[in-house]
Short mmCIF file of C-alpha atoms in Angstrom, two decimals:
data_model
loop_
_atom_site.label_atom_id
_atom_site.label_comp_id
_atom_site.label_asym_id
_atom_site.label_seq_id
_atom_site.Cartn_x
_atom_site.Cartn_y
_atom_site.Cartn_z
CA MET I 1 -41.30 -169.95 124.91
CA ALA I 2 -38.53 -167.81 126.42
CA GLN I 3 -35.80 -170.13 125.47
CA ASP I 4 -36.70 -169.14 121.94
CA VAL I 5 -36.88 -165.88 122.77
CA THR I 6 -33.72 -164.90 124.06
CA PRO I 7 -31.52 -168.04 122.99
CA ASP I 8 -28.19 -169.15 125.27
CA PRO I 9 -25.67 -169.18 122.75
CA TYR I 10 -23.55 -170.62 124.66
CA ALA I 11 -25.66 -173.64 124.64
CA ASP I 12 -26.77 -173.52 120.89
CA PRO I 13 -23.73 -172.17 118.50
CA LEU I 14 -25.69 -172.72 115.49
CA ARG I 15 -28.20 -169.24 117.51
CA PHE I 16 -25.12 -167.35 118.27
CA GLY I 17 -23.96 -168.13 114.51
CA GLN I 18 -26.98 -167.16 112.86
CA ARG I 19 -27.14 -163.76 114.45
CA ALA I 20 -23.43 -163.57 113.68
CA GLN I 21 -24.16 -164.38 109.85
CA LEU I 22 -27.04 -161.78 110.48
CA LEU I 23 -25.12 -158.51 111.04
CA ARG I 24 -21.48 -159.57 109.27
CA GLU I 25 -23.88 -158.97 106.29
CA ARG I 26 -26.34 -156.72 107.15
CA ARG I 27 -22.75 -154.43 107.02
CA GLY I 28 -21.28 -156.29 103.47
CA MET I 29 -19.27 -157.80 104.63
CA THR I 30 -17.68 -161.38 103.68
CA GLN I 31 -16.71 -164.11 105.98
CA THR I 32 -13.28 -164.16 104.50
CA GLN I 33 -13.50 -160.67 105.40
CA VAL I 34 -14.47 -161.03 109.22
CA ALA I 35 -12.16 -163.77 109.77
CA ASP I 36 -9.16 -161.89 108.77
CA LEU I 37 -10.12 -158.31 110.85
CA LEU I 38 -10.51 -162.30 113.38
CA GLY I 39 -7.09 -163.61 112.89
CA MET I 40 -8.99 -166.45 112.64
CA SER I 41 -8.86 -168.90 109.49
CA PRO I 42 -12.59 -168.47 106.45
CA HIS I 43 -13.08 -172.30 107.15
CA THR I 44 -12.70 -171.92 111.14
CA TYR I 45 -14.93 -168.54 111.26
CA ARG I 46 -17.40 -170.79 109.30
CA LYS I 47 -17.57 -173.19 111.53
CA ILE I 48 -18.77 -170.63 113.72
CA GLU I 49 -21.66 -169.26 111.56
CA ASN I 50 -22.66 -172.81 111.19
CA GLY I 51 -23.25 -174.24 113.98
CA GLN I 52 -20.42 -176.55 113.24
CA LEU I 53 -17.72 -175.35 116.08
CA LYS I 54 -18.63 -174.02 119.60
CA ALA I 55 -19.37 -172.00 120.56
CA PRO I 56 -16.50 -168.97 121.31
CA GLY I 57 -15.00 -167.54 125.07
CA LEU I 58 -16.15 -164.47 126.11
CA GLU I 59 -13.20 -162.77 124.51
CA THR I 60 -13.33 -163.80 121.23
CA VAL I 61 -17.71 -162.64 121.03
CA ILE I 62 -16.37 -159.11 121.72
CA ARG I 63 -13.90 -159.14 119.56
CA ILE I 64 -16.46 -161.08 117.10
CA ALA I 65 -19.11 -157.79 117.96
CA GLU I 66 -16.32 -155.00 117.44
CA VAL I 67 -15.51 -156.45 113.54
CA LEU I 68 -19.78 -156.33 113.03
CA ARG I 69 -19.71 -153.09 114.98
CA VAL I 70 -22.64 -154.10 117.04
CA ARG I 71 -23.49 -151.39 119.38
CA ASN I 72 -24.83 -153.70 121.64
CA LEU I 73 -23.38 -157.38 123.10
CA ALA I 74 -27.55 -158.80 123.03
CA GLU I 75 -27.72 -158.12 119.43
CA LEU I 76 -24.99 -160.66 118.87
CA THR I 77 -25.89 -162.84 121.97
CA GLY I 78 -29.86 -162.34 121.82
CA ARG I 79 -29.22 -162.43 125.86
CA PRO I 80 -31.31 -159.20 127.64
CA GLU I 81 -28.75 -160.08 130.50
CA THR I 82 -25.83 -158.81 128.40
CA ASP I 83 -27.22 -155.65 127.61
CA VAL I 84 -23.67 -153.34 127.07
CA ASP I 85 -23.07 -151.47 125.28
CA LEU I 86 -19.57 -151.45 123.33
CA PHE I 87 -19.11 -147.97 122.03
CA THR I 88 -19.79 -145.88 124.66
CA GLY I 89 -17.12 -143.71 125.73
CA PRO I 90 -15.20 -143.55 129.27
CA GLY I 91 -16.69 -141.35 130.99
CA HIS I 92 -16.46 -137.38 131.66
CA PRO I 93 -14.28 -136.22 134.41
CA ARG I 94 -17.49 -133.60 135.32
CA LEU I 95 -19.77 -136.29 134.90
CA ALA I 96 -19.86 -136.56 138.14
CA ALA I 97 -20.52 -132.96 138.85
CA VAL I 98 -23.53 -133.05 136.58
CA LYS I 99 -24.81 -136.64 138.02
CA ALA I 100 -24.26 -134.75 141.37
CA ALA I 101 -26.40 -131.22 140.47
CA VAL I 102 -29.34 -133.43 138.46
CA ASP I 103 -30.10 -135.87 141.48
CA ASP I 104 -30.04 -132.82 143.79
CA PHE I 105 -33.28 -131.46 145.52
CA ALA I 106 -32.56 -129.40 147.60
CA LEU I 107 -35.32 -127.04 148.68
CA THR I 108 -33.32 -124.29 150.49
CA ARG I 109 -30.11 -121.97 149.23
CA ALA I 110 -27.55 -120.79 151.74
CA ASP I 111 -28.94 -117.07 153.41
CA THR I 112 -25.77 -116.04 151.84
CA ALA I 113 -26.73 -116.42 148.63
CA VAL I 114 -28.39 -114.18 145.65
CA PRO I 115 -31.30 -116.19 144.40
CA PRO I 116 -31.11 -116.41 140.60
CA SER I 117 -33.08 -114.24 138.31
CA ALA I 118 -35.05 -115.47 135.28
CA ALA I 119 -33.49 -112.87 132.86
CA GLY I 120 -30.08 -113.96 134.47
CA LEU I 121 -30.45 -117.45 133.87
CA ASP I 122 -31.83 -116.83 129.73
CA ALA I 123 -28.96 -114.69 129.35
CA ARG I 124 -26.06 -118.12 130.52
CA LEU I 125 -28.27 -120.70 128.87
CA ARG I 126 -27.33 -118.43 125.56
CA ALA I 127 -24.07 -117.98 126.33
CA ALA I 128 -23.78 -121.81 127.29
CA TRP I 129 -25.41 -122.20 123.85
CA ARG I 130 -22.55 -119.95 121.81
CA THR I 131 -19.71 -121.74 123.73
CA ARG I 132 -20.94 -125.00 122.98
CA HIS I 133 -21.28 -124.33 119.27
CA ALA I 134 -18.06 -122.45 119.33
CA SER I 135 -15.49 -125.17 121.67
CA ARG I 136 -13.44 -128.12 120.36
CA ASN I 137 -13.83 -129.81 123.23
CA HIS I 138 -17.30 -129.02 124.16
CA ARG I 139 -18.15 -131.41 126.70
CA GLU I 140 -15.46 -129.90 128.82
CA ALA I 141 -16.74 -126.45 128.44
CA ILE I 142 -20.64 -127.01 129.04
CA GLY I 143 -20.10 -129.39 131.70
CA ALA I 144 -17.74 -126.57 133.35
CA LEU I 145 -20.95 -124.84 133.58
CA LEU I 146 -23.94 -127.22 134.18
CA PRO I 147 -24.25 -127.85 137.64
CA GLU I 148 -24.68 -124.28 138.35
CA LEU I 149 -27.07 -123.72 135.79
CA ILE I 150 -28.90 -126.75 136.78
CA ARG I 151 -29.42 -125.61 139.53
CA ASP I 152 -30.17 -122.23 139.96
CA ALA I 153 -33.17 -122.97 136.60
CA GLN I 154 -34.32 -125.68 139.72
CA THR I 155 -34.46 -122.47 141.78
CA VAL I 156 -35.74 -120.01 139.56
CA VAL I 157 -38.89 -122.93 138.88
CA ARG I 158 -39.20 -123.23 142.93
CA LEU I 159 -39.21 -119.26 143.87
CA ALA I 160 -41.52 -118.27 140.55
CA ASP I 161 -44.14 -117.09 142.12
CA ARG I 162 -47.16 -116.13 139.57
CA ALA I 163 -48.82 -118.94 136.63
CA PRO I 164 -46.52 -116.57 134.07
CA GLU I 165 -43.06 -116.39 135.70
CA ARG I 166 -43.11 -120.20 136.49
CA ARG I 167 -44.45 -121.11 133.36
CA ALA I 168 -40.98 -119.20 131.77
CA ALA I 169 -39.42 -120.71 134.57
CA GLN I 170 -40.01 -123.91 132.74
CA ALA I 171 -39.21 -123.61 130.00
CA LEU I 172 -35.23 -122.18 131.46
CA LEU I 173 -35.72 -125.61 132.89
CA ALA I 174 -36.04 -127.38 130.12
CA GLU I 175 -34.01 -126.02 128.00
CA VAL I 176 -30.97 -126.41 130.89
CA TYR I 177 -31.47 -129.87 130.81
CA ALA I 178 -30.99 -129.98 126.37
CA LEU I 179 -27.84 -128.85 126.95
CA ALA I 180 -27.15 -131.57 129.87
CA GLN I 181 -28.84 -134.04 127.87
CA PHE I 182 -26.18 -132.30 124.98
CA PHE I 183 -23.33 -133.67 127.08
CA LEU I 184 -24.49 -136.56 127.98
CA ALA I 185 -24.57 -138.23 124.94
CA TYR I 186 -22.40 -141.85 124.78
CA GLN I 187 -21.38 -140.96 128.38
CA PRO I 188 -22.10 -144.50 130.88
CA ASP I 189 -24.62 -143.35 132.47
CA ALA I 190 -28.08 -143.98 130.09
CA SER I 191 -30.57 -144.23 133.73
CA LEU I 192 -28.80 -140.43 134.17
CA LEU I 193 -29.98 -139.68 130.37
CA TRP I 194 -33.20 -141.01 130.71
CA ARG I 195 -33.51 -139.06 134.18
CA VAL I 196 -32.94 -135.90 132.38
CA ALA I 197 -35.12 -136.19 129.19
CA GLU I 198 -38.12 -136.70 131.38
CA ARG I 199 -37.51 -133.47 133.03
CA ALA I 200 -37.49 -131.89 130.59
CA MET I 201 -40.43 -132.66 128.39
CA ILE I 202 -42.16 -132.63 132.29
CA ALA I 203 -40.78 -129.16 132.81
CA ALA I 204 -41.67 -128.39 129.00
CA ARG I 205 -45.15 -129.15 129.28
CA GLU I 206 -45.39 -127.36 132.72
CA SER I 207 -44.27 -124.12 130.32
CA GLU I 208 -46.93 -124.78 127.57
CA ASP I 209 -44.57 -122.94 125.35
CA PRO I 210 -44.15 -124.30 121.74
CA HIS I 211 -40.50 -124.21 121.43
CA ALA I 212 -39.96 -125.70 125.09
CA VAL I 213 -42.18 -128.73 123.78
CA GLY I 214 -40.68 -129.04 120.57
CA VAL I 215 -36.78 -128.98 121.64
CA ALA I 216 -37.65 -132.07 124.69
CA SER I 217 -39.96 -133.96 122.45
CA TRP I 218 -36.90 -133.98 119.53
CA LEU I 219 -34.07 -134.81 122.37
CA LEU I 220 -36.37 -137.48 124.26
CA ALA I 221 -37.27 -139.33 120.32
CA GLN I 222 -33.43 -139.21 120.02
CA ALA I 223 -32.76 -140.70 123.34
CA HIS I 224 -36.32 -143.66 122.37
CA ARG I 225 -34.23 -144.52 119.43
CA ASP I 226 -31.31 -144.65 120.18
CA SER I 227 -32.18 -147.39 122.49
CA GLY I 228 -32.78 -150.35 119.56
CA PRO I 229 -35.19 -151.64 117.46
CA ARG I 230 -37.84 -152.02 119.54
CA HIS I 231 -38.12 -148.33 120.62
CA TYR I 232 -38.19 -146.74 116.55
CA ASP I 233 -42.08 -147.20 117.16
CA THR I 234 -42.06 -145.11 119.65
CA ALA I 235 -39.59 -142.74 119.07
CA ASP I 236 -42.05 -142.00 116.12
CA THR I 237 -45.19 -141.93 118.17
CA ILE I 238 -43.42 -138.79 120.31
CA ASN I 239 -42.11 -137.24 116.89
CA ARG I 240 -45.66 -136.93 115.17
CA GLU I 241 -47.53 -135.68 117.81
CA ALA I 242 -45.42 -132.60 118.67
CA VAL I 243 -45.31 -132.05 114.77
CA ARG I 244 -49.48 -132.30 115.07
CA PHE I 245 -48.72 -129.71 118.55
CA LEU I 246 -46.45 -127.23 116.02
CA GLU I 247 -48.30 -127.18 112.90
CA PRO I 248 -51.46 -124.59 113.76
CA LEU I 249 -48.90 -122.77 114.82
CA LEU I 250 -46.53 -122.79 111.35
CA PRO I 251 -47.77 -119.82 109.65
CA ASP I 252 -46.99 -117.34 112.18
CA ALA I 253 -44.64 -118.85 114.13
CA PRO I 254 -41.29 -117.55 115.32
CA VAL I 255 -38.00 -118.35 113.05
CA GLU I 256 -37.15 -121.23 116.14
CA VAL I 257 -40.20 -122.64 116.02
CA LEU I 258 -40.33 -123.28 112.84
CA ALA I 259 -37.00 -124.76 113.35
CA VAL I 260 -37.26 -127.28 115.65
CA ALA I 261 -40.78 -127.98 113.21
CA GLY I 262 -37.87 -128.63 110.73
CA ALA I 263 -35.54 -130.85 112.96
CA LEU I 264 -39.03 -133.10 114.39
CA GLU I 265 -39.55 -133.64 110.62
CA PHE I 266 -36.48 -135.04 109.74
CA GLU I 267 -36.04 -137.13 113.04
CA LEU I 268 -39.01 -138.90 111.49
CA GLY I 269 -36.67 -139.18 108.13
CA TYR I 270 -33.85 -140.28 110.54
CA THR I 271 -36.23 -143.32 112.10
CA ALA I 272 -37.44 -144.27 109.08
CA ALA I 273 -33.70 -144.45 107.52
CA ARG I 274 -33.22 -146.88 110.69
CA ARG I 275 -35.66 -148.80 109.80
CA ARG I 276 -34.44 -148.95 105.24
CA GLU I 277 -37.79 -147.79 104.49
CA SER I 278 -36.20 -145.42 101.96
CA GLY I 279 -38.98 -143.47 100.01
CA THR I 280 -40.70 -142.10 103.74
CA ALA I 281 -36.79 -141.42 104.57
CA TRP I 282 -35.99 -139.15 101.82
CA ARG I 283 -39.56 -138.17 101.85
CA HIS I 284 -39.34 -137.11 105.72
CA TRP I 285 -36.48 -135.35 104.36
CA ASP I 286 -37.59 -133.36 100.95
CA ARG I 287 -40.41 -131.90 104.00
CA ALA I 288 -37.93 -131.01 105.86
CA SER I 289 -36.48 -129.72 103.24
CA GLY I 290 -38.31 -127.23 102.59
CA MET I 291 -39.24 -125.95 106.44
CA ALA I 292 -35.15 -125.19 105.83
CA ALA I 293 -35.82 -123.22 102.55
CA ARG I 294 -38.08 -120.70 104.65
CA LEU I 295 -35.60 -119.72 107.21
CA PRO I 296 -33.00 -116.81 107.13
CA ALA I 297 -29.93 -118.47 105.36
CA GLU I 298 -27.44 -118.14 107.66
CA TYR I 299 -29.83 -119.14 110.99
CA ALA I 300 -28.62 -122.45 112.68
CA HIS I 301 -31.76 -123.10 115.46
CA PRO I 302 -28.97 -122.89 119.10
CA VAL I 303 -30.51 -126.22 119.85
CA THR I 304 -31.12 -128.67 117.32
CA SER I 305 -28.44 -126.58 114.37
CA PHE I 306 -31.52 -126.79 111.82
CA GLY I 307 -30.96 -124.64 109.33
CA ARG I 308 -29.86 -124.37 105.49
CA ALA I 309 -26.11 -125.53 106.13
CA VAL I 310 -26.91 -128.61 107.52
CA LEU I 311 -30.00 -130.01 105.40
CA GLY I 312 -26.51 -131.71 102.84
CA ALA I 313 -25.38 -133.60 106.42
CA HIS I 314 -28.32 -134.53 107.18
CA ALA I 315 -28.73 -136.17 103.65
CA VAL I 316 -25.58 -138.24 104.45
CA THR I 317 -26.65 -139.87 107.59
CA VAL I 318 -30.09 -140.88 105.29
CA ALA I 319 -27.64 -142.65 102.94
CA VAL I 320 -25.48 -144.13 105.59
CA GLU I 321 -28.90 -145.66 107.40
CA LEU I 322 -30.12 -146.61 104.24
CA HIS I 323 -26.73 -148.62 103.75
CA GLN I 324 -26.73 -147.13 100.91
CA GLY I 325 -23.30 -146.70 100.37
CA GLY I 326 -22.63 -144.82 96.98
CA GLU I 327 -25.13 -142.10 97.39
CA SER I 328 -23.94 -141.87 101.25
CA VAL I 329 -20.29 -141.04 99.48
CA ARG I 330 -22.48 -138.40 96.47
CA GLN I 331 -24.28 -136.55 99.50
CA ALA I 332 -21.09 -136.38 101.11
CA ALA I 333 -20.20 -134.37 97.75
CA ARG I 334 -22.44 -132.07 97.85
CA ALA I 335 -22.98 -131.42 101.08
CA ASP I 336 -21.40 -128.16 102.27
CA ARG I 337 -19.55 -129.14 105.79
CA THR I 338 -17.63 -125.28 106.21
CA ALA I 339 -21.43 -123.63 106.31
CA ILE I 340 -21.52 -125.96 109.59
CA ARG I 341 -20.91 -123.21 111.89
CA SER I 342 -21.34 -125.40 115.04
CA ARG I 343 -17.93 -127.58 116.24
CA PRO I 344 -19.97 -130.80 117.33
CA ARG I 345 -21.39 -130.56 114.67
CA ARG I 346 -19.24 -130.47 111.61
CA ALA I 347 -17.51 -132.87 113.42
CA ARG I 348 -20.48 -135.38 113.98
CA HIS I 349 -21.30 -134.49 109.72
CA ARG I 350 -17.44 -135.23 109.10
CA ILE I 351 -18.21 -138.58 111.21
CA GLU I 352 -20.96 -139.88 108.92
CA GLU I 353 -19.25 -139.00 106.30
CA ALA I 354 -16.82 -141.55 107.32
CA ARG I 355 -19.82 -144.16 107.98
CA GLY I 356 -20.62 -143.69 104.22
CA TYR I 357 -17.03 -143.82 102.48
CA GLN I 358 -16.93 -146.74 104.50
CA LEU I 359 -19.82 -148.73 103.36
CA ASP I 360 -18.44 -147.55 100.27
CA ASN I 361 -15.39 -149.70 100.34
CA GLN I 362 -13.47 -146.29 100.98
CA PRO I 363 -11.57 -147.22 104.19
CA ASP I 364 -9.00 -144.99 103.45
CA VAL I 365 -11.10 -141.89 102.84
CA ALA I 366 -13.03 -143.00 105.72
CA VAL I 367 -9.87 -142.66 107.90
CA ALA I 368 -9.62 -139.52 106.80
CA SER I 369 -12.66 -137.62 107.58
CA LEU I 370 -12.44 -139.66 110.92
CA GLU I 371 -9.28 -137.23 110.94
CA LYS I 372 -11.00 -133.90 110.41
CA ALA I 373 -14.16 -134.65 112.91
CA TYR I 374 -10.97 -134.54 114.86
CA GLU I 375 -9.94 -131.32 114.10
CA ALA I 376 -13.27 -129.78 113.88
CA ALA I 377 -13.92 -131.38 118.10
CA PRO I 378 -11.90 -133.47 119.34
CA GLU I 379 -14.51 -134.21 122.35
CA THR I 380 -17.16 -135.57 119.62
CA ILE I 381 -14.76 -138.23 118.35
CA ARG I 382 -13.82 -139.34 121.72
CA TYR I 383 -17.59 -140.17 122.57
CA ASN I 384 -19.33 -141.55 119.19
CA GLY I 385 -19.65 -145.15 118.81
CA TYR I 386 -19.41 -145.28 115.21
CA ALA I 387 -16.52 -143.48 114.62
CA ARG I 388 -14.56 -145.56 117.54
CA ALA I 389 -15.86 -148.85 115.90
CA ILE I 390 -14.83 -147.68 112.17
CA LEU I 391 -11.25 -147.09 114.09
CA LEU I 392 -10.86 -150.70 116.04
CA GLU I 393 -11.67 -152.21 112.24
CA HIS I 394 -8.47 -149.99 111.12
CA LEU I 395 -6.25 -151.01 113.82
CA GLU I 396 -5.99 -154.55 112.04
CA SER I 397 -5.44 -153.45 108.56
CA PRO I 398 -3.30 -155.76 106.73
CA ARG I 399 -2.32 -152.31 105.07
CA ALA I 400 0.51 -149.98 107.67
CA PRO I 401 -0.39 -146.90 106.67
CA ARG I 402 -3.48 -147.46 106.97
CA ARG I 403 -3.25 -149.04 109.94
CA ARG I 404 -0.41 -146.08 111.26
CA ARG I 405 -3.37 -143.50 110.41
CA ALA I 406 -5.70 -145.67 112.64
CA ALA I 407 -3.40 -145.81 116.14
CA GLU I 408 -2.29 -142.96 115.88
CA LEU I 409 -6.17 -141.11 115.49
CA ALA I 410 -6.88 -143.74 118.02
CA GLY I 411 -3.99 -142.81 120.27
CA LYS I 412 -5.60 -139.30 120.01
CA VAL I 413 -8.99 -140.31 121.53
CA GLY I 414 -7.78 -141.94 123.91
CA LEU I 415 -9.08 -145.22 122.11
CA LEU I 416 -6.19 -147.37 123.13
CA SER I 417 -6.03 -146.51 126.73
CA ALA I 418 -10.35 -146.73 127.18
#
């Protein structure tokens, strides 16, 4: 039974070929297109898919995974032991310092140290979010701030004497962990991301603060969804529970709670789109759009970026995840990306736009969108798996101008040296 569940592609080339065929068809590619990108004849590649040829070696397996934009090698091989994120970028130089702060459970500080105050920590956290949204290299900016923010937030919790103070301190700690999750996304330390996401959820629950609970749920659900299809149900459960928790509060909720509820509603649509459930995905987008309409016109939530301006970008994401190339291009044309003030969020939208143009067989426009993503926030594209995969594909383009543009951008983001 175990062999049926996790077949060995090297022992059973037909199983490997079937997986390759399924992944290729999901991408809407022909065997000839894949063969061209692999540098082999269509006849040879056809034999790989139909099991007539011995399964390829590791180097070719990885190249097939890159061409098919497989995010994890296990998706192609069917072997859990090959659980490797192919497009996770190299670790940021500040990753070690952030990890050390997360893992630091010192119970005392030096006697000469001035204990941090909750008010001071809150002010620094607000400033850190503003810095993130305004910075082209946002990981560098917040990575420099996070170690002390994490340690001081832990200290503020430890020093809180009364229950109200402790709950407020836990809300601050949860939000500091939320900021850390934005730094840790696409970094090569999945266990650290999970520790931070779970600690944020625990701190948010301890705080009993609706906003903190909503933000922690939003991020924890994303962590599950991005772990693959087996975790979609868990992502939905977390999202729905948070929506139910916030729903009674919404008639009189402050703007930040209403925005988090809208962000959670969209996330339900995002996961539905990953499942290719078109009606459900757009229904949740419609609900999120209705909630955004209740927010001030220029409002953008400091953590989720949710607001009226981001709804167009969300529509592009839904269409892309549904593999609706034409619809994603139409939504991209309607979206007002200049209204997205956050540089990293604007860059993320450009990457989603590029995915849409790629699906719609407009590769030159896809590369142009990635160039615009780089202009907005280089560190967003540098660590984004989708962007890296698109660039990898066009590095092999038979069209010299496109290949040169892809190579130039790949060099800027460090892909060629990764």
